[in-house]
Short mmCIF file of C-alpha atoms and ligand atoms in Angstrom, two decimals:
data_model
loop_
_atom_site.label_atom_id
_atom_site.label_comp_id
_atom_site.label_asym_id
_atom_site.label_seq_id
_atom_site.Cartn_x
_atom_site.Cartn_y
_atom_site.Cartn_z
CA UNK Q 2 51.48 -19.57 2.76
CA UNK Q 3 50.95 -23.10 3.67
CA UNK Q 4 47.79 -24.89 2.16
CA UNK Q 5 46.44 -25.22 5.66
CA UNK Q 6 46.75 -21.52 6.28
CA UNK Q 7 44.98 -20.60 2.94
CA UNK Q 8 42.21 -22.74 3.64
CA UNK Q 9 41.53 -21.55 7.05
CA UNK Q 10 41.60 -18.08 5.78
CA UNK Q 11 39.36 -18.84 2.96
CA UNK Q 12 36.82 -20.49 5.26
CA UNK Q 13 36.90 -17.80 7.85
CA UNK Q 14 36.27 -15.34 4.89
CA UNK Q 15 33.60 -17.19 3.67
CA UNK Q 16 31.96 -17.49 7.19
CA UNK Q 17 32.15 -13.61 7.70
CA UNK Q 18 30.65 -12.93 4.14
CA UNK Q 19 27.87 -15.56 4.83
CA UNK Q 20 27.06 -14.14 8.26
CA UNK Q 21 27.12 -10.55 7.05
CA UNK Q 22 24.90 -11.37 4.37
CA UNK Q 23 22.48 -13.05 6.57
CA UNK Q 24 22.47 -10.10 9.11
CA UNK Q 25 22.10 -7.55 6.25
CA UNK Q 26 19.32 -9.22 4.65
CA UNK Q 27 17.08 -10.23 7.38
CA UNK Q 28 13.56 -8.69 6.67
CA UNK Q 29 10.86 -8.58 9.03
CA UNK Q 30 7.33 -8.38 7.40
CA UNK Q 31 4.39 -7.32 9.50
CA UNK Q 32 1.06 -8.46 7.76
CA UNK Q 33 -2.49 -7.45 8.61
CA UNK Q 34 -4.94 -10.49 8.13
CA UNK Q 35 -8.78 -10.22 8.76
CA UNK Q 36 -9.66 -12.18 11.81
CA UNK Q 37 -12.59 -13.74 10.02
CA UNK Q 38 -10.53 -15.23 7.15
CA UNK Q 39 -8.53 -18.00 8.89
CA UNK Q 40 -5.28 -16.24 9.89
CA UNK Q 41 -4.38 -19.88 11.26
CA UNK Q 42 -4.15 -21.15 7.92
CA UNK Q 43 -2.52 -17.89 6.41
CA UNK Q 44 0.04 -18.48 9.10
CA UNK Q 45 0.86 -21.91 7.60
CA UNK Q 46 1.30 -20.41 4.00
CA UNK Q 47 3.51 -17.72 5.56
CA UNK Q 48 5.49 -20.44 7.17
CA UNK Q 49 6.07 -22.32 3.81
CA UNK Q 50 7.49 -18.91 2.47
CA UNK Q 51 9.81 -18.52 5.46
CA UNK Q 52 11.16 -22.03 4.96
CA UNK Q 53 12.17 -21.16 1.45
CA UNK Q 54 13.36 -17.64 2.26
CA UNK Q 55 15.48 -17.75 5.44
CA UNK Q 56 16.00 -14.14 5.49
CA UNK Q 57 12.37 -13.13 5.70
CA UNK Q 58 10.33 -13.30 9.06
CA UNK Q 59 6.73 -12.70 8.70
CA UNK Q 60 4.40 -11.50 11.67
CA UNK Q 61 0.85 -11.63 11.55
CA UNK Q 62 -1.44 -9.13 12.95
CA UNK Q 63 -5.37 -9.52 13.10
CA UNK Q 64 -8.12 -7.37 14.27
CA UNK Q 65 -11.81 -6.41 13.91
CA UNK Q 66 -14.56 -8.82 13.19
CA UNK Q 67 -16.20 -6.74 10.34
CA UNK Q 68 -15.03 -5.07 7.23
CA UNK Q 69 -15.50 -1.53 8.79
CA UNK Q 70 -13.82 -2.17 11.99
CA UNK Q 71 -10.73 -3.40 9.96
CA UNK Q 72 -10.88 -0.43 7.81
CA UNK Q 73 -11.15 1.93 10.77
CA UNK Q 74 -7.95 0.22 12.25
CA UNK Q 75 -6.02 0.34 9.13
CA UNK Q 76 -6.97 4.10 8.47
CA UNK Q 77 -5.57 4.88 11.78
CA UNK Q 78 -2.24 3.28 10.89
CA UNK Q 79 -2.05 4.76 7.56
CA UNK Q 80 -3.25 8.32 8.70
CA UNK Q 81 -0.30 7.97 11.27
CA UNK Q 82 2.19 6.87 8.23
CA UNK Q 83 3.15 4.06 10.56
CA UNK Q 84 5.90 2.04 9.03
CA UNK Q 85 5.34 -1.08 11.24
CA UNK Q 86 2.87 -2.51 8.89
CA UNK Q 87 4.20 -3.80 5.59
CA UNK Q 88 1.28 -5.71 4.06
CA UNK Q 89 -2.51 -5.45 4.57
CA UNK Q 90 -5.39 -7.65 3.36
CA UNK Q 91 -8.05 -5.09 2.08
CA UNK Q 92 -11.78 -5.64 1.37
CA UNK Q 93 -12.54 -5.64 -2.48
CA UNK Q 94 -14.04 -2.33 -2.11
CA UNK Q 95 -11.00 -0.63 -0.87
CA UNK Q 96 -7.98 -0.82 -3.04
CA UNK Q 97 -9.02 1.93 -5.34
CA UNK Q 98 -9.82 4.10 -2.27
CA UNK Q 99 -6.32 3.24 -0.66
CA UNK Q 100 -4.58 3.77 -3.70
CA UNK Q 101 -6.11 7.50 -4.23
CA UNK Q 102 -5.07 8.20 -0.82
CA UNK Q 103 -1.56 7.17 -1.54
CA UNK Q 104 -1.52 4.56 0.96
CA UNK Q 105 -0.35 1.65 -1.12
CA UNK Q 106 2.47 1.16 -3.63
CA UNK Q 107 1.63 -0.07 -7.12
CA UNK Q 108 3.03 -3.38 -8.14
CA UNK Q 109 3.91 -2.49 -11.75
CA UNK Q 110 7.69 -2.58 -11.14
CA UNK Q 111 7.67 -6.04 -9.73
CA UNK Q 112 5.05 -7.37 -12.30
CA UNK Q 113 7.44 -5.96 -15.21
CA UNK Q 114 6.30 -4.41 -18.41
CA UNK Q 115 3.36 -6.38 -19.05
CA UNK Q 116 1.35 -6.03 -15.78
CA UNK Q 117 -1.73 -6.16 -17.86
CA UNK Q 118 -1.11 -9.84 -18.80
CA UNK Q 119 -0.17 -10.84 -15.38
CA UNK Q 120 -3.55 -9.51 -14.27
CA UNK Q 121 -5.41 -11.56 -16.89
CA UNK Q 122 -4.71 -14.81 -15.02
CA UNK Q 123 -7.19 -13.71 -12.39
CA UNK Q 124 -11.08 -13.80 -12.63
CA UNK Q 125 -11.84 -10.69 -14.35
CA UNK Q 126 -13.83 -8.84 -11.71
CA UNK Q 127 -10.49 -8.98 -9.53
CA UNK Q 128 -8.29 -7.89 -12.22
CA UNK Q 129 -10.66 -4.83 -12.53
CA UNK Q 130 -10.95 -4.23 -8.75
CA UNK Q 131 -7.20 -4.00 -8.33
CA UNK Q 132 -6.26 -1.94 -11.48
CA UNK Q 133 -6.69 1.86 -11.29
CA UNK Q 134 -5.65 4.04 -14.23
CA UNK Q 135 -3.39 1.11 -15.62
CA UNK Q 136 -1.73 0.77 -12.16
CA UNK Q 137 -1.94 -2.58 -10.29
CA UNK Q 138 -2.72 -1.30 -6.76
CA UNK Q 139 -3.17 -4.93 -4.81
CA UNK Q 140 -3.03 -8.32 -5.90
CA UNK Q 141 -6.04 -10.70 -4.99
CA UNK Q 142 -5.76 -12.89 -1.86
CA UNK Q 143 -9.08 -14.72 -2.44
CA UNK Q 144 -12.55 -14.33 -4.00
CA UNK Q 145 -15.99 -14.26 -2.26
CA UNK Q 146 -19.60 -13.90 -3.07
CA UNK Q 147 -22.97 -14.51 -1.06
CA UNK Q 148 -24.81 -17.59 -0.99
CA UNK Q 149 -27.65 -19.28 0.58
CA UNK Q 150 -27.00 -21.99 3.18
CA UNK Q 151 -29.49 -24.21 4.28
CA UNK Q 152 -29.83 -27.23 6.60
CA UNK Q 153 -29.89 -30.09 4.26
CA UNK Q 154 -31.27 -32.33 7.12
CA UNK Q 155 -34.34 -30.25 7.79
CA UNK Q 156 -35.16 -29.66 4.37
CA UNK Q 157 -34.95 -33.30 3.37
CA UNK Q 158 -37.12 -34.38 6.46
CA UNK Q 159 -39.86 -32.04 5.36
CA UNK Q 160 -39.59 -32.95 1.73
CA UNK Q 161 -38.64 -29.43 0.53
CA UNK Q 162 -36.34 -28.34 -2.32
CA UNK Q 163 -33.79 -25.50 -1.80
CA UNK Q 164 -35.84 -22.40 -2.82
CA UNK Q 165 -35.46 -20.43 -5.84
CA UNK Q 166 -37.38 -17.30 -4.86
CA UNK Q 167 -37.57 -15.40 -1.86
CA UNK Q 168 -41.20 -16.22 -1.44
CA UNK Q 169 -40.51 -20.05 -1.72
CA UNK Q 170 -38.16 -19.45 1.00
CA UNK Q 171 -40.56 -17.85 3.24
CA UNK Q 172 -43.15 -20.62 2.56
CA UNK Q 173 -40.34 -23.35 3.42
CA UNK Q 174 -39.50 -21.58 6.40
CA UNK Q 175 -43.14 -21.40 7.59
CA UNK Q 176 -43.66 -25.13 6.88
CA UNK Q 177 -40.66 -26.28 8.84
CA UNK Q 178 -41.51 -23.85 11.87
CA UNK Q 179 -45.03 -25.32 11.94
CA UNK Q 180 -43.73 -28.81 11.94
CA UNK Q 181 -40.51 -28.56 14.15
CA UNK Q 182 -42.16 -26.05 16.74
CA UNK Q 183 -38.70 -25.11 17.82
CA UNK Q 184 -38.68 -21.66 19.36
CA UNK Q 185 -34.98 -21.70 18.85
CA UNK Q 186 -35.05 -22.23 15.12
CA UNK Q 187 -35.01 -19.05 12.97
CA UNK Q 188 -36.31 -19.41 9.57
CA UNK Q 189 -33.75 -16.96 7.90
CA UNK Q 190 -30.67 -15.10 9.21
CA UNK Q 191 -29.25 -12.06 7.17
CA UNK Q 192 -27.27 -8.96 8.01
CA UNK Q 193 -29.37 -6.15 9.40
CA UNK Q 194 -26.80 -4.36 11.37
CA UNK Q 195 -25.31 -1.18 9.97
CA UNK Q 196 -22.31 -2.89 8.59
CA UNK Q 197 -20.80 -3.20 5.10
CA UNK Q 198 -22.47 -6.34 4.38
CA UNK Q 199 -26.02 -4.63 4.88
CA UNK Q 200 -25.25 -2.75 1.64
CA UNK Q 201 -25.30 -6.12 -0.08
CA UNK Q 202 -28.47 -6.97 1.85
CA UNK Q 203 -30.09 -3.99 0.12
CA UNK Q 204 -28.53 -4.71 -3.31
CA UNK Q 205 -29.42 -8.47 -3.47
CA UNK Q 206 -33.21 -8.09 -4.09
CA UNK Q 207 -32.71 -4.61 -5.87
CA UNK Q 208 -30.16 -6.18 -8.41
CA UNK Q 209 -32.43 -9.31 -8.72
CA UNK Q 210 -35.08 -6.95 -10.15
CA UNK Q 211 -32.60 -6.07 -12.96
CA UNK Q 212 -31.90 -2.53 -11.45
CA UNK Q 213 -28.30 -0.83 -11.13
CA UNK Q 214 -27.58 1.60 -8.56
CA UNK Q 215 -24.84 3.52 -10.49
CA UNK Q 216 -24.18 3.51 -14.12
CA UNK Q 217 -21.40 5.53 -15.93
CA UNK Q 218 -20.45 6.75 -12.37
CA UNK Q 219 -24.02 8.52 -12.07
CA UNK Q 220 -26.58 7.33 -9.65
CA UNK Q 221 -29.49 5.34 -11.43
CA UNK Q 222 -31.60 4.82 -8.47
CA UNK Q 223 -34.98 3.06 -9.02
CA UNK Q 224 -37.21 4.04 -6.05
CA UNK Q 225 -39.70 1.35 -6.64
CA UNK Q 226 -37.29 -1.49 -6.60
CA UNK Q 227 -35.39 0.19 -3.48
CA UNK Q 228 -38.89 0.27 -1.66
CA UNK Q 229 -39.38 -3.53 -2.68
CA UNK Q 230 -36.10 -4.56 -1.61
CA UNK Q 231 -36.40 -2.95 1.96
CA UNK Q 232 -39.96 -4.24 2.07
CA UNK Q 233 -38.83 -7.84 1.28
CA UNK Q 234 -36.41 -7.90 4.20
CA UNK Q 235 -38.90 -6.16 6.58
CA UNK Q 236 -41.47 -8.49 5.73
CA UNK Q 237 -39.39 -11.61 6.75
CA UNK Q 238 -39.18 -9.95 10.17
CA UNK Q 239 -42.83 -9.05 10.41
CA UNK Q 240 -43.84 -12.52 9.43
CA UNK Q 241 -41.68 -14.11 11.93
CA UNK Q 242 -39.28 -15.83 9.19
CA UNK Q 243 -36.27 -13.64 10.60
CA UNK Q 244 -35.91 -12.66 14.31
CA UNK Q 245 -37.10 -9.36 15.62
CA UNK Q 246 -33.74 -8.11 16.46
CA UNK Q 247 -32.41 -8.71 12.94
CA UNK Q 248 -31.05 -5.01 12.96
CA UNK Q 249 -28.46 -6.17 15.48
CA UNK Q 250 -27.19 -9.13 13.19
CA UNK Q 251 -23.56 -8.87 11.67
CA UNK Q 252 -22.14 -11.44 9.33
CA UNK Q 253 -20.39 -13.53 11.99
CA UNK Q 254 -23.59 -13.39 14.21
CA UNK Q 255 -25.47 -15.20 11.08
CA UNK Q 256 -22.55 -17.59 10.94
CA UNK Q 257 -22.36 -18.61 14.74
CA UNK Q 258 -26.20 -18.88 15.04
CA UNK Q 259 -26.35 -20.99 12.16
CA UNK Q 260 -23.41 -23.07 13.20
CA UNK Q 261 -25.08 -23.57 16.59
CA UNK Q 262 -28.06 -25.17 14.72
CA UNK Q 263 -30.51 -22.28 15.43
CA UNK Q 264 -31.13 -21.26 11.77
CA UNK Q 265 -32.79 -22.84 8.73
CA UNK Q 266 -31.67 -20.60 5.93
CA UNK Q 267 -28.81 -18.16 5.96
CA UNK Q 268 -27.58 -15.62 3.71
CA UNK Q 269 -23.79 -15.34 4.05
CA UNK Q 270 -20.41 -15.04 2.45
CA UNK Q 271 -18.28 -18.10 1.28
CA UNK Q 272 -15.85 -18.18 4.57
CA UNK Q 273 -19.06 -19.60 6.61
CA UNK Q 274 -18.84 -22.98 4.65
CA UNK Q 275 -15.51 -24.06 6.17
CA UNK Q 276 -16.38 -22.90 9.66
CA UNK Q 277 -19.73 -25.01 9.37
CA UNK Q 278 -17.58 -28.13 8.70
CA UNK Q 279 -15.38 -27.48 11.89
CA UNK Q 280 -15.10 -30.00 14.61
CA UNK Q 281 -17.07 -27.69 16.90
CA UNK Q 282 -19.91 -27.22 14.58
CA UNK Q 283 -23.35 -28.50 15.42
CA UNK Q 284 -24.36 -28.56 11.77
CA UNK Q 285 -21.26 -30.37 10.40
CA UNK Q 286 -22.38 -32.58 7.14
CA UNK Q 287 -25.92 -31.15 7.65
CA UNK Q 288 -25.34 -28.03 5.45
CA UNK Q 289 -26.29 -27.44 1.72
CA UNK Q 290 -25.21 -24.38 -0.11
CA UNK Q 291 -26.96 -22.83 -3.43
CA UNK Q 292 -27.14 -19.51 -5.23
CA UNK Q 293 -29.17 -16.95 -3.66
CA UNK Q 294 -33.11 -16.95 -4.33
CA UNK Q 295 -34.33 -14.28 -6.79
CA UNK Q 296 -37.38 -12.15 -6.31
CA UNK Q 297 -40.37 -13.39 -8.03
CA UNK Q 298 -39.94 -12.95 -11.90
CA UNK Q 299 -36.35 -11.70 -11.51
CA UNK Q 300 -32.98 -13.14 -11.87
CA UNK Q 301 -30.75 -14.36 -8.77
CA UNK Q 302 -28.00 -11.90 -7.91
CA UNK Q 303 -24.94 -12.13 -5.70
CA UNK Q 304 -22.68 -9.40 -4.32
CA UNK Q 305 -19.19 -9.72 -5.30
CA UNK Q 306 -16.80 -9.89 -2.31
CA UNK Q 307 -13.20 -10.82 -1.76
CA UNK Q 308 -10.04 -9.64 -0.40
CA UNK Q 309 -6.88 -8.25 -1.67
CA UNK Q 310 -3.15 -7.78 -0.68
CA UNK Q 311 -1.91 -4.36 -0.59
CA UNK Q 312 1.77 -3.14 0.23
CA UNK Q 313 1.79 -0.05 2.48
CA UNK Q 314 3.55 3.27 1.15
CA UNK Q 315 5.06 3.63 4.71
CA UNK Q 316 6.82 0.06 4.78
CA UNK Q 317 10.47 0.01 4.82
CA UNK Q 318 10.40 -3.14 3.11
CA UNK Q 319 8.25 -2.61 0.01
CA UNK Q 320 10.25 -4.71 -2.44
CA UNK Q 321 10.48 -7.82 -0.01
CA UNK Q 322 6.73 -7.10 0.73
CA UNK Q 323 5.69 -7.06 -2.96
CA UNK Q 324 7.66 -10.41 -3.70
CA UNK Q 325 5.95 -11.78 -0.74
CA UNK Q 326 2.52 -10.72 -1.96
CA UNK Q 327 3.32 -12.11 -5.27
CA UNK Q 328 3.84 -15.49 -3.66
CA UNK Q 329 0.54 -15.27 -1.60
CA UNK Q 330 -1.49 -14.37 -4.59
CA UNK Q 331 -0.25 -17.33 -6.77
CA UNK Q 332 -2.36 -20.31 -7.93
CA UNK Q 333 -0.51 -22.48 -5.56
CA UNK Q 334 -1.27 -20.44 -2.40
CA UNK Q 335 -4.88 -19.99 -3.78
CA UNK Q 336 -5.23 -23.85 -3.92
CA UNK Q 337 -3.63 -24.29 -0.44
CA UNK Q 338 -6.16 -21.82 1.03
CA UNK Q 339 -9.17 -23.47 -0.87
CA UNK Q 340 -8.07 -26.87 0.31
CA UNK Q 341 -7.33 -25.83 3.98
CA UNK Q 342 -9.56 -22.84 4.63
CA UNK Q 343 -12.28 -23.19 2.02
CA UNK Q 344 -11.47 -19.81 0.74
CA UNK Q 345 -12.80 -19.17 -2.82
CA UNK Q 346 -10.13 -19.21 -5.64
CA UNK Q 347 -9.23 -15.94 -7.59
CA UNK Q 348 -8.13 -17.85 -10.26
CA UNK Q 349 -10.56 -19.62 -12.71
CA UNK Q 350 -8.47 -22.90 -12.98
CA UNK Q 351 -8.23 -23.50 -9.35
CA UNK Q 352 -11.98 -24.37 -9.08
CA UNK Q 353 -11.54 -27.31 -11.11
CA UNK Q 354 -8.32 -28.71 -9.69
CA UNK Q 355 -8.72 -32.30 -8.66
CA UNK Q 356 -7.42 -31.75 -4.99
CA UNK Q 357 -9.59 -28.74 -4.54
CA UNK Q 358 -12.89 -30.37 -5.97
CA UNK Q 359 -12.28 -33.27 -3.51
CA UNK Q 360 -11.74 -31.07 -0.53
CA UNK Q 361 -14.58 -28.65 -1.21
CA UNK Q 362 -16.91 -30.20 -3.75
CA UNK Q 363 -19.43 -27.29 -3.77
CA UNK Q 364 -16.84 -24.91 -5.23
CA UNK Q 365 -17.74 -26.34 -8.66
CA UNK Q 366 -21.15 -24.68 -8.24
CA UNK Q 367 -19.76 -21.58 -6.47
CA UNK Q 368 -17.56 -20.68 -9.53
CA UNK Q 369 -20.52 -19.36 -11.93
CA UNK Q 370 -22.00 -17.46 -8.73
CA UNK Q 371 -18.66 -15.76 -8.37
CA UNK Q 372 -18.18 -14.99 -12.11
CA UNK Q 373 -21.93 -13.42 -12.23
CA UNK Q 374 -21.67 -11.55 -8.81
CA UNK Q 375 -22.24 -8.00 -9.07
CA UNK Q 376 -19.91 -5.34 -7.73
CA UNK Q 377 -20.60 -2.57 -5.29
CA UNK Q 378 -20.54 0.88 -6.94
CA UNK Q 379 -17.20 1.95 -7.72
CA UNK Q 380 -16.60 5.58 -6.86
CA UNK Q 381 -13.91 7.47 -4.60
CA UNK Q 382 -16.97 8.46 -2.31
CA UNK Q 383 -17.85 4.76 -1.59
CA UNK Q 384 -17.36 5.20 2.08
CA UNK Q 385 -20.42 7.77 1.97
CA UNK Q 386 -22.47 5.56 -0.40
CA UNK Q 387 -22.10 2.61 1.94
CA UNK Q 388 -22.79 4.59 5.04
CA UNK Q 389 -26.27 5.81 3.45
CA UNK Q 390 -27.22 2.40 2.44
CA UNK Q 391 -26.34 0.43 5.46
CA UNK Q 392 -27.92 2.94 7.96
CA UNK Q 393 -31.06 3.03 5.87
CA UNK Q 394 -31.31 -0.80 5.81
CA UNK Q 395 -30.57 -0.97 9.42
CA UNK Q 396 -33.21 1.90 10.23
CA UNK Q 397 -35.77 0.11 8.24
CA UNK Q 398 -35.30 -3.34 9.95
CA UNK Q 399 -35.24 -1.65 13.35
CA UNK Q 400 -38.71 -0.14 12.78
CA UNK Q 401 -37.54 3.63 12.88
CA UNK Q 402 -38.66 4.15 9.21
CA UNK Q 403 -41.02 2.50 6.72
CA UNK Q 404 -39.61 0.98 3.63
CA UNK Q 405 -41.05 4.06 1.56
CA UNK Q 406 -39.26 6.44 4.15
CA UNK Q 407 -36.26 4.65 3.94
CA UNK Q 408 -36.04 4.68 0.00
CA UNK Q 409 -36.74 8.38 -0.20
CA UNK Q 410 -34.22 9.16 2.49
CA UNK Q 411 -31.64 6.98 0.71
CA UNK Q 412 -32.34 8.56 -2.77
CA UNK Q 413 -31.99 12.19 -1.26
CA UNK Q 414 -28.68 11.31 0.39
CA UNK Q 415 -27.28 9.44 -2.59
CA UNK Q 416 -28.16 12.20 -4.81
CA UNK Q 417 -25.95 14.59 -2.91
CA UNK Q 418 -22.98 12.22 -3.11
CA UNK Q 419 -23.30 10.88 -6.60
CA UNK Q 420 -24.53 13.75 -8.60
C1 GLC I 30 -17.02 -10.34 3.09
C2 GLC I 30 -16.85 -9.90 1.48
C3 GLC I 30 -16.50 -8.49 1.56
C4 GLC I 30 -17.61 -7.87 2.25
C5 GLC I 30 -17.77 -8.09 3.61
C6 GLC I 30 -19.08 -7.26 4.36
O1 GLC I 30 -16.05 -10.46 3.70
O2 GLC I 30 -15.75 -10.69 1.16
O3 GLC I 30 -16.16 -7.98 0.25
O4 GLC I 30 -17.59 -6.53 2.07
O5 GLC I 30 -17.93 -9.56 3.55
O6 GLC I 30 -19.33 -7.83 5.47
#
């Protein structure tokens, strides 16, 4: 055989092998991302992965503007054992529940023998939320907690410090309202709609009074604290600090109204900050953010939020999907999402990274809030617990029941679920 012919054969062979391997290894991953949490920026993180992994194509799917709408959608997909979705972002309250339903696959194989030490890199609350009976059932996407946003310009104008108690907040709101006489300016916006976020609405003052809802898996309901919590929110409405139809307000409504310049104080999750700084925001550079106020004589408390990446048990690409999730749940991507989408890091060291502190200086103050935020009750019957709390909060705010009646109903119903 001549040298030329040998070379031609070798080259042809190489080309066949190459194209065969490309064709064989092409993986399409479909990822569900919550529409509230910057799918546009996640897309960029996905593109970076595709650039390094030519054989992987990632498709994004979004939907539902609230945690429950998303859960409803994912429940349908999972119940149908639909293999078209490979990866899904899950609210921190759901990984344990999805694992129990057999809807996700554990990461222990890809994490190797020492999965526990891999999880130690994350903030402890997230390692905990994603580990069930020693199995890592999802990997943290980003952290979250609730904060008090305020109009820096208006507080400065009226010589008011950010409030440390709810009473101070009410007084500040009244002072600004009297001086500004702006009928479109609400004193306080919070979540009164019967959504997942309203569970936190109830728990914030309740926790602030030092009370727990569940301890050792059992209900530890403090009726008096529950009445006070419901009354605190209802009083804001009755005093005109919050608007009359607060029972219709969901998380993103609070965000939009504040962003339009119509709210002085807002209780909201961390995602709102990045949106307030956006080009189309009426309050850009006019926003302050601090830890939430406490009840008089109590401690400030925040609700632990956050989102986690789970791999579907019905995916046909589980191994590729898990590799991709490991990349997404890395300090590099956490840093990228902090800088470009203002999503809070799930890794402690990212909060103090120089590029992150430059892009989002308030993260330095956010870290202790996330670290001390309290988790909603962990129970396999969380869906029922959530439904009981959020419908009660909503009923009280809509004027259908008094805080006393609400607390009594809540206790009775919770007792049937959490014996
Ligand atoms: C935020 C939190 C999430 C919470 C939800 C409630 O997205 O991260 O944990 O359940 O808000 O609306």
